[in-house]
Amino acid sequence: MQFLWEPYTTTVMSALPPICVVGSVAWFAVVPLICFHVVEWHQPDRVLRQFGMQQPIPGCPSQPQNLHDITLKGKQDENWGQLWAPLISQWNNRTEFKVDVYPRQDVLLSFNSDYMVWYRRKTKMFVDPNNASTTTLVFICFSIFKLKLFCKASTLIS
């Protein structure tokens, strides 16, 4: 089964109840999400395609390692508000940490676009080896076809 990510249309967004859009200011903010001792980074800059925007190749994820080393052991009296004050400040000023606006991606990305080449290198695309072998065969056939076209074009030019 194929699934196609599509962003909500303006029509759908305008029909949503207010509770569904109350936090929309944070949708595009690269900020820490904080719950007592747990901090995770909200990184919409890594999933812009889900919002219908062009996706540049993302840099390394933002998640300071020391945040994952925090445990509750012996910290029952910890003042988490004070400890996380800089991160809470960043959350409170989330409108200043919005993702750069990229143009909409109205057409499918080409197979050889920089992003798709990067994506195929970084992503495990198949769980089922049967699908992987079929796609590999299609990719090889497509590559041979392109090579033949290139060779034919080169011959015509010479």
Short mmCIF file of N, CA and C in Angstrom, two decimals:
data_model
loop_
_atom_site.label_atom_id
_atom_site.label_comp_id
_atom_site.label_asym_id
_atom_site.label_seq_id
_atom_site.Cartn_x
_atom_site.Cartn_y
_atom_site.Cartn_z
N MET A 1 0.84 -1.18 0.00
CA MET A 1 0.00 0.00 0.00
C MET A 1 0.89 1.25 0.00
N GLN A 2 0.59 2.18 -0.85
CA GLN A 2 1.34 3.42 -0.96
C GLN A 2 0.63 4.51 -0.16
N PHE A 3 1.40 5.30 0.57
CA PHE A 3 0.82 6.40 1.34
C PHE A 3 1.46 7.69 0.88
N LEU A 4 0.68 8.68 0.59
CA LEU A 4 1.18 9.96 0.13
C LEU A 4 0.93 11.03 1.18
N TRP A 5 2.02 11.62 1.70
CA TRP A 5 1.89 12.72 2.66
C TRP A 5 1.40 13.94 1.92
N GLU A 6 0.34 14.53 2.40
CA GLU A 6 -0.13 15.78 1.83
C GLU A 6 -0.49 16.72 2.96
N PRO A 7 -0.05 17.97 2.85
CA PRO A 7 -0.41 18.94 3.90
C PRO A 7 -1.89 19.28 3.83
N TYR A 8 -2.43 19.71 4.95
CA TYR A 8 -3.82 20.13 4.96
C TYR A 8 -4.01 21.33 4.04
N THR A 9 -5.10 21.33 3.33
CA THR A 9 -5.42 22.46 2.46
C THR A 9 -5.94 23.61 3.31
N THR A 10 -6.00 24.78 2.73
CA THR A 10 -6.54 25.95 3.43
C THR A 10 -7.99 25.70 3.83
N THR A 11 -8.73 25.00 2.99
CA THR A 11 -10.13 24.69 3.28
C THR A 11 -10.24 23.82 4.53
N VAL A 12 -9.40 22.80 4.62
CA VAL A 12 -9.43 21.92 5.79
C VAL A 12 -9.01 22.70 7.03
N MET A 13 -7.94 23.49 6.91
CA MET A 13 -7.45 24.25 8.07
C MET A 13 -8.52 25.21 8.60
N SER A 14 -9.25 25.84 7.70
CA SER A 14 -10.28 26.80 8.15
C SER A 14 -11.47 26.10 8.80
N ALA A 15 -11.66 24.81 8.53
CA ALA A 15 -12.78 24.08 9.10
C ALA A 15 -12.45 23.43 10.44
N LEU A 16 -11.17 23.44 10.84
CA LEU A 16 -10.78 22.81 12.10
C LEU A 16 -11.29 23.60 13.29
N PRO A 17 -11.67 22.92 14.37
CA PRO A 17 -12.09 23.65 15.57
C PRO A 17 -10.87 24.38 16.17
N PRO A 18 -11.12 25.46 16.89
CA PRO A 18 -10.02 26.26 17.45
C PRO A 18 -9.02 25.45 18.28
N ILE A 19 -9.47 24.45 18.98
CA ILE A 19 -8.54 23.67 19.82
C ILE A 19 -7.45 22.98 18.99
N CYS A 20 -7.75 22.72 17.72
CA CYS A 20 -6.78 22.06 16.84
C CYS A 20 -5.69 22.99 16.34
N VAL A 21 -5.92 24.28 16.38
CA VAL A 21 -4.93 25.22 15.85
C VAL A 21 -4.39 26.18 16.91
N VAL A 22 -4.79 25.98 18.16
CA VAL A 22 -4.37 26.90 19.22
C VAL A 22 -2.84 26.94 19.38
N GLY A 23 -2.18 25.83 19.11
CA GLY A 23 -0.72 25.79 19.25
C GLY A 23 0.03 25.99 17.96
N SER A 24 -0.64 26.50 16.95
CA SER A 24 -0.02 26.59 15.62
C SER A 24 1.24 27.46 15.59
N VAL A 25 1.38 28.36 16.54
CA VAL A 25 2.59 29.19 16.57
C VAL A 25 3.84 28.33 16.80
N ALA A 26 3.65 27.18 17.41
CA ALA A 26 4.79 26.29 17.68
C ALA A 26 5.04 25.29 16.55
N TRP A 27 4.14 25.20 15.60
CA TRP A 27 4.29 24.20 14.55
C TRP A 27 5.60 24.34 13.79
N PHE A 28 6.04 25.56 13.57
CA PHE A 28 7.25 25.81 12.79
C PHE A 28 8.39 26.35 13.65
N ALA A 29 8.30 26.19 14.95
CA ALA A 29 9.36 26.69 15.84
C ALA A 29 10.32 25.56 16.22
N VAL A 30 11.60 25.82 16.09
CA VAL A 30 12.62 24.86 16.51
C VAL A 30 12.95 25.21 17.95
N VAL A 31 12.29 24.50 18.86
CA VAL A 31 12.37 24.82 20.29
C VAL A 31 12.38 23.54 21.12
N PRO A 32 12.80 23.67 22.38
CA PRO A 32 12.73 22.50 23.26
C PRO A 32 11.30 22.28 23.75
N LEU A 33 10.91 21.01 23.83
CA LEU A 33 9.64 20.63 24.45
C LEU A 33 10.01 20.10 25.83
N ILE A 34 9.44 20.67 26.87
CA ILE A 34 9.88 20.39 28.24
C ILE A 34 8.74 19.82 29.07
N CYS A 35 9.03 18.75 29.77
CA CYS A 35 8.09 18.17 30.72
C CYS A 35 8.90 17.74 31.95
N PHE A 36 8.99 18.61 32.94
CA PHE A 36 9.77 18.39 34.14
C PHE A 36 11.23 18.12 33.78
N HIS A 37 11.70 16.89 33.95
CA HIS A 37 13.11 16.61 33.69
C HIS A 37 13.39 16.17 32.25
N VAL A 38 12.35 15.98 31.46
CA VAL A 38 12.52 15.49 30.08
C VAL A 38 12.49 16.66 29.10
N VAL A 39 13.52 16.71 28.25
CA VAL A 39 13.59 17.75 27.22
C VAL A 39 13.88 17.08 25.88
N GLU A 40 13.05 17.35 24.91
CA GLU A 40 13.26 16.89 23.54
C GLU A 40 13.10 18.09 22.62
N TRP A 41 13.84 18.09 21.54
CA TRP A 41 13.76 19.21 20.60
C TRP A 41 12.71 18.97 19.55
N HIS A 42 11.89 19.97 19.35
CA HIS A 42 10.89 19.97 18.27
C HIS A 42 11.62 20.53 17.05
N GLN A 43 11.71 19.72 16.00
CA GLN A 43 12.52 20.10 14.85
C GLN A 43 11.75 20.02 13.53
N PRO A 44 10.80 20.93 13.34
CA PRO A 44 10.02 20.89 12.11
C PRO A 44 10.86 21.18 10.87
N ASP A 45 12.04 21.74 11.05
CA ASP A 45 12.92 22.01 9.91
C ASP A 45 13.39 20.71 9.24
N ARG A 46 13.19 19.58 9.90
CA ARG A 46 13.60 18.29 9.36
C ARG A 46 12.47 17.58 8.61
N VAL A 47 11.25 18.13 8.68
CA VAL A 47 10.09 17.48 8.05
C VAL A 47 9.24 18.49 7.26
N LEU A 48 9.86 19.41 6.60
CA LEU A 48 9.13 20.46 5.88
C LEU A 48 8.25 19.89 4.76
N ARG A 49 8.63 18.75 4.21
CA ARG A 49 7.82 18.15 3.14
C ARG A 49 6.42 17.82 3.64
N GLN A 50 6.30 17.48 4.94
CA GLN A 50 4.97 17.18 5.49
C GLN A 50 4.09 18.41 5.55
N PHE A 51 4.71 19.58 5.49
CA PHE A 51 3.97 20.84 5.50
C PHE A 51 3.84 21.42 4.09
N GLY A 52 4.23 20.63 3.08
CA GLY A 52 4.08 21.06 1.69
C GLY A 52 5.16 22.01 1.22
N MET A 53 6.27 22.09 1.94
CA MET A 53 7.36 22.99 1.56
C MET A 53 8.53 22.22 0.98
N GLN A 54 9.37 22.94 0.27
CA GLN A 54 10.61 22.34 -0.22
C GLN A 54 11.48 22.00 0.97
N GLN A 55 12.11 20.85 0.92
CA GLN A 55 12.93 20.37 2.03
C GLN A 55 14.40 20.43 1.65
N PRO A 56 15.16 21.33 2.28
CA PRO A 56 16.61 21.27 2.06
C PRO A 56 17.17 20.06 2.80
N ILE A 57 18.38 19.67 2.45
CA ILE A 57 19.01 18.58 3.17
C ILE A 57 19.26 19.07 4.59
N PRO A 58 18.67 18.40 5.60
CA PRO A 58 18.81 18.90 6.97
C PRO A 58 20.20 18.65 7.53
N GLY A 59 20.59 19.53 8.45
CA GLY A 59 21.84 19.33 9.16
C GLY A 59 21.65 18.30 10.26
N CYS A 60 22.61 18.22 11.14
CA CYS A 60 22.52 17.26 12.25
C CYS A 60 21.36 17.66 13.17
N PRO A 61 20.69 16.68 13.76
CA PRO A 61 19.60 17.00 14.69
C PRO A 61 20.12 17.74 15.91
N SER A 62 19.29 18.62 16.44
CA SER A 62 19.63 19.36 17.66
C SER A 62 19.11 18.61 18.87
N GLN A 63 19.98 17.99 19.59
CA GLN A 63 19.60 17.34 20.85
C GLN A 63 20.87 17.21 21.67
N PRO A 64 21.17 18.22 22.49
CA PRO A 64 22.38 18.13 23.31
C PRO A 64 22.41 16.83 24.11
N GLN A 65 23.51 16.12 24.02
CA GLN A 65 23.64 14.81 24.65
C GLN A 65 23.40 14.86 26.16
N ASN A 66 23.88 15.93 26.80
CA ASN A 66 23.75 15.99 28.26
C ASN A 66 22.28 15.99 28.72
N LEU A 67 21.35 16.35 27.84
CA LEU A 67 19.94 16.33 28.22
C LEU A 67 19.44 14.91 28.39
N HIS A 68 20.00 13.98 27.65
CA HIS A 68 19.58 12.58 27.78
C HIS A 68 20.25 11.89 28.96
N ASP A 69 21.23 12.53 29.55
CA ASP A 69 21.91 11.94 30.70
C ASP A 69 21.22 12.26 32.02
N ILE A 70 20.21 13.12 31.99
CA ILE A 70 19.51 13.53 33.19
C ILE A 70 18.62 12.38 33.70
N THR A 71 18.72 12.09 34.99
CA THR A 71 17.83 11.11 35.61
C THR A 71 17.18 11.77 36.83
N LEU A 72 16.18 11.13 37.36
CA LEU A 72 15.50 11.66 38.55
C LEU A 72 16.14 11.16 39.84
N LYS A 73 17.11 10.27 39.72
CA LYS A 73 17.74 9.68 40.90
C LYS A 73 18.37 10.77 41.78
N GLY A 74 17.89 10.85 43.01
CA GLY A 74 18.41 11.82 43.97
C GLY A 74 18.05 13.26 43.68
N LYS A 75 17.05 13.50 42.83
CA LYS A 75 16.70 14.87 42.44
C LYS A 75 15.27 15.22 42.76
N GLN A 76 14.72 14.62 43.82
CA GLN A 76 13.32 14.89 44.15
C GLN A 76 13.08 16.34 44.53
N ASP A 77 14.11 17.05 44.97
CA ASP A 77 13.95 18.46 45.35
C ASP A 77 14.45 19.42 44.27
N GLU A 78 14.76 18.90 43.10
CA GLU A 78 15.31 19.73 42.00
C GLU A 78 14.27 20.75 41.55
N ASN A 79 14.69 21.97 41.35
CA ASN A 79 13.84 23.01 40.81
C ASN A 79 14.03 23.01 39.29
N TRP A 80 13.16 22.27 38.59
CA TRP A 80 13.32 22.11 37.16
C TRP A 80 13.12 23.42 36.42
N GLY A 81 12.27 24.29 36.94
CA GLY A 81 12.07 25.60 36.32
C GLY A 81 13.35 26.41 36.32
N GLN A 82 14.08 26.33 37.39
CA GLN A 82 15.35 27.06 37.47
C GLN A 82 16.42 26.37 36.61
N LEU A 83 16.47 25.06 36.67
CA LEU A 83 17.48 24.32 35.91
C LEU A 83 17.30 24.53 34.40
N TRP A 84 16.05 24.52 33.95
CA TRP A 84 15.78 24.66 32.53
C TRP A 84 15.44 26.10 32.13
N ALA A 85 15.75 27.08 32.95
CA ALA A 85 15.39 28.47 32.66
C ALA A 85 15.78 28.93 31.25
N PRO A 86 17.00 28.66 30.76
CA PRO A 86 17.33 29.10 29.40
C PRO A 86 16.46 28.43 28.33
N LEU A 87 16.14 27.16 28.54
CA LEU A 87 15.30 26.45 27.57
C LEU A 87 13.86 26.93 27.64
N ILE A 88 13.38 27.20 28.84
CA ILE A 88 12.03 27.73 29.01
C ILE A 88 11.92 29.09 28.35
N SER A 89 12.97 29.89 28.46
CA SER A 89 13.00 31.19 27.82
C SER A 89 12.90 31.04 26.30
N GLN A 90 13.62 30.06 25.76
CA GLN A 90 13.55 29.83 24.32
C GLN A 90 12.13 29.41 23.92
N TRP A 91 11.50 28.56 24.71
CA TRP A 91 10.12 28.16 24.42
C TRP A 91 9.20 29.38 24.48
N ASN A 92 9.36 30.20 25.51
CA ASN A 92 8.50 31.39 25.66
C ASN A 92 8.67 32.37 24.51
N ASN A 93 9.82 32.35 23.86
CA ASN A 93 10.10 33.23 22.72
C ASN A 93 10.08 32.45 21.40
N ARG A 94 9.25 31.42 21.34
CA ARG A 94 9.26 30.50 20.19
C ARG A 94 9.00 31.18 18.86
N THR A 95 8.32 32.32 18.85
CA THR A 95 8.08 33.00 17.58
C THR A 95 9.38 33.50 16.96
N GLU A 96 10.42 33.64 17.77
CA GLU A 96 11.73 34.07 17.26
C GLU A 96 12.56 32.91 16.71
N PHE A 97 12.10 31.68 16.92
CA PHE A 97 12.86 30.51 16.52
C PHE A 97 12.14 29.70 15.43
N LYS A 98 11.45 30.44 14.57
CA LYS A 98 10.70 29.76 13.51
C LYS A 98 11.63 29.31 12.39
N VAL A 99 11.22 28.24 11.74
CA VAL A 99 11.95 27.70 10.59
C VAL A 99 11.93 28.73 9.47
N ASP A 100 13.02 28.78 8.71
CA ASP A 100 13.03 29.63 7.52
C ASP A 100 11.88 29.20 6.62
N VAL A 101 11.27 30.15 5.96
CA VAL A 101 10.17 29.84 5.07
C VAL A 101 10.74 29.41 3.72
N TYR A 102 10.32 28.24 3.29
CA TYR A 102 10.74 27.73 1.99
C TYR A 102 9.54 27.73 1.07
N PRO A 103 9.78 27.83 -0.23
CA PRO A 103 8.64 27.80 -1.16
C PRO A 103 7.89 26.48 -1.08
N ARG A 104 6.63 26.51 -1.51
CA ARG A 104 5.84 25.29 -1.54
C ARG A 104 6.45 24.32 -2.55
N GLN A 105 6.28 23.04 -2.29
CA GLN A 105 6.73 21.98 -3.19
C GLN A 105 5.49 21.45 -3.88
N ASP A 106 5.13 22.03 -5.02
CA ASP A 106 3.88 21.67 -5.69
C ASP A 106 4.02 20.47 -6.62
N VAL A 107 5.24 20.12 -7.00
CA VAL A 107 5.44 18.98 -7.88
C VAL A 107 6.30 17.94 -7.16
N LEU A 108 6.24 16.72 -7.63
CA LEU A 108 7.07 15.68 -7.03
C LEU A 108 8.54 15.99 -7.27
N LEU A 109 9.35 15.63 -6.30
CA LEU A 109 10.79 15.80 -6.46
C LEU A 109 11.30 14.82 -7.51
N SER A 110 12.27 15.26 -8.28
CA SER A 110 12.83 14.35 -9.27
C SER A 110 13.68 13.30 -8.55
N PHE A 111 13.82 12.16 -9.16
CA PHE A 111 14.56 11.04 -8.58
C PHE A 111 15.99 11.45 -8.25
N ASN A 112 16.57 12.33 -9.07
CA ASN A 112 17.98 12.72 -8.88
C ASN A 112 18.16 14.08 -8.21
N SER A 113 17.10 14.61 -7.60
CA SER A 113 17.27 15.88 -6.87
C SER A 113 18.22 15.66 -5.71
N ASP A 114 18.90 16.71 -5.29
CA ASP A 114 19.87 16.60 -4.19
C ASP A 114 19.24 15.97 -2.96
N TYR A 115 18.01 16.39 -2.64
CA TYR A 115 17.35 15.87 -1.45
C TYR A 115 17.07 14.37 -1.58
N MET A 116 16.54 13.94 -2.72
CA MET A 116 16.20 12.52 -2.89
C MET A 116 17.44 11.64 -2.90
N VAL A 117 18.53 12.12 -3.47
CA VAL A 117 19.79 11.37 -3.44
C VAL A 117 20.24 11.22 -1.99
N TRP A 118 20.20 12.31 -1.23
CA TRP A 118 20.56 12.27 0.20
C TRP A 118 19.62 11.33 0.96
N TYR A 119 18.33 11.44 0.69
CA TYR A 119 17.31 10.65 1.38
C TYR A 119 17.54 9.15 1.17
N ARG A 120 17.81 8.77 -0.05
CA ARG A 120 18.04 7.34 -0.33
C ARG A 120 19.30 6.83 0.38
N ARG A 121 20.30 7.69 0.54
CA ARG A 121 21.52 7.29 1.25
C ARG A 121 21.26 7.11 2.74
N LYS A 122 20.38 7.92 3.31
CA LYS A 122 20.17 7.96 4.76
C LYS A 122 19.02 7.10 5.26
N THR A 123 18.17 6.63 4.38
CA THR A 123 16.93 5.99 4.79
C THR A 123 16.91 4.51 4.47
N LYS A 124 16.40 3.74 5.40
CA LYS A 124 16.11 2.33 5.12
C LYS A 124 14.75 2.33 4.45
N MET A 125 14.74 2.09 3.17
CA MET A 125 13.51 2.28 2.40
C MET A 125 12.57 1.09 2.44
N PHE A 126 13.09 -0.10 2.74
CA PHE A 126 12.25 -1.29 2.65
C PHE A 126 12.42 -2.18 3.86
N VAL A 127 11.31 -2.73 4.31
CA VAL A 127 11.33 -3.73 5.36
C VAL A 127 11.29 -5.11 4.71
N ASP A 128 10.57 -5.19 3.61
CA ASP A 128 10.39 -6.44 2.89
C ASP A 128 11.45 -6.58 1.79
N PRO A 129 12.34 -7.56 1.88
CA PRO A 129 13.39 -7.71 0.87
C PRO A 129 12.85 -7.92 -0.54
N ASN A 130 11.65 -8.49 -0.69
CA ASN A 130 11.08 -8.68 -2.03
C ASN A 130 10.83 -7.34 -2.73
N ASN A 131 10.30 -6.36 -1.97
CA ASN A 131 10.09 -5.02 -2.54
C ASN A 131 11.41 -4.37 -2.89
N ALA A 132 12.41 -4.58 -2.05
CA ALA A 132 13.71 -3.97 -2.28
C ALA A 132 14.31 -4.49 -3.58
N SER A 133 14.24 -5.80 -3.82
CA SER A 133 14.84 -6.35 -5.04
C SER A 133 14.10 -5.86 -6.28
N THR A 134 12.78 -5.73 -6.22
CA THR A 134 12.01 -5.22 -7.35
C THR A 134 12.41 -3.77 -7.65
N THR A 135 12.50 -2.95 -6.61
CA THR A 135 12.86 -1.55 -6.81
C THR A 135 14.29 -1.42 -7.31
N THR A 136 15.18 -2.24 -6.81
CA THR A 136 16.56 -2.20 -7.28
C THR A 136 16.61 -2.53 -8.77
N LEU A 137 15.85 -3.52 -9.19
CA LEU A 137 15.79 -3.89 -10.60
C LEU A 137 15.27 -2.73 -11.44
N VAL A 138 14.20 -2.07 -10.96
CA VAL A 138 13.65 -0.92 -11.68
C VAL A 138 14.69 0.19 -11.75
N PHE A 139 15.40 0.45 -10.67
CA PHE A 139 16.42 1.49 -10.64
C PHE A 139 17.53 1.18 -11.65
N ILE A 140 17.98 -0.08 -11.70
CA ILE A 140 19.04 -0.46 -12.63
C ILE A 140 18.56 -0.29 -14.07
N CYS A 141 17.34 -0.74 -14.34
CA CYS A 141 16.78 -0.59 -15.70
C CYS A 141 16.66 0.89 -16.07
N PHE A 142 16.21 1.71 -15.14
CA PHE A 142 16.09 3.15 -15.38
C PHE A 142 17.46 3.76 -15.67
N SER A 143 18.47 3.36 -14.90
CA SER A 143 19.83 3.88 -15.09
C SER A 143 20.39 3.48 -16.45
N ILE A 144 20.15 2.22 -16.86
CA ILE A 144 20.62 1.76 -18.17
C ILE A 144 19.92 2.54 -19.27
N PHE A 145 18.60 2.75 -19.14
CA PHE A 145 17.83 3.51 -20.12
C PHE A 145 18.40 4.92 -20.26
N LYS A 146 18.68 5.58 -19.11
CA LYS A 146 19.24 6.94 -19.16
C LYS A 146 20.61 6.94 -19.83
N LEU A 147 21.43 5.92 -19.56
CA LEU A 147 22.76 5.82 -20.15
C LEU A 147 22.64 5.66 -21.67
N LYS A 148 21.69 4.83 -22.11
CA LYS A 148 21.49 4.64 -23.55
C LYS A 148 21.06 5.95 -24.20
N LEU A 149 20.16 6.70 -23.56
CA LEU A 149 19.73 7.99 -24.10
C LEU A 149 20.90 8.95 -24.19
N PHE A 150 21.74 8.96 -23.15
CA PHE A 150 22.90 9.84 -23.14
C PHE A 150 23.85 9.48 -24.28
N CYS A 151 24.11 8.19 -24.43
CA CYS A 151 25.01 7.73 -25.48
C CYS A 151 24.46 8.07 -26.86
N LYS A 152 23.14 7.89 -27.03
CA LYS A 152 22.51 8.20 -28.31
C LYS A 152 22.61 9.71 -28.59
N ALA A 153 22.37 10.52 -27.57
CA ALA A 153 22.46 11.98 -27.73
C ALA A 153 23.88 12.39 -28.07
N SER A 154 24.86 11.76 -27.43
CA SER A 154 26.28 12.07 -27.67
C SER A 154 26.66 11.72 -29.10
N THR A 155 26.12 10.61 -29.60
CA THR A 155 26.42 10.17 -30.96
C THR A 155 25.83 11.16 -31.98
N LEU A 156 24.61 11.64 -31.70
CA LEU A 156 23.96 12.58 -32.61
C LEU A 156 24.71 13.92 -32.66
N ILE A 157 25.27 14.32 -31.52
CA ILE A 157 25.97 15.61 -31.44
C ILE A 157 27.30 15.53 -32.18
N SER A 158 27.96 14.36 -32.12
CA SER A 158 29.29 14.21 -32.76
C SER A 158 29.22 14.24 -34.20
#
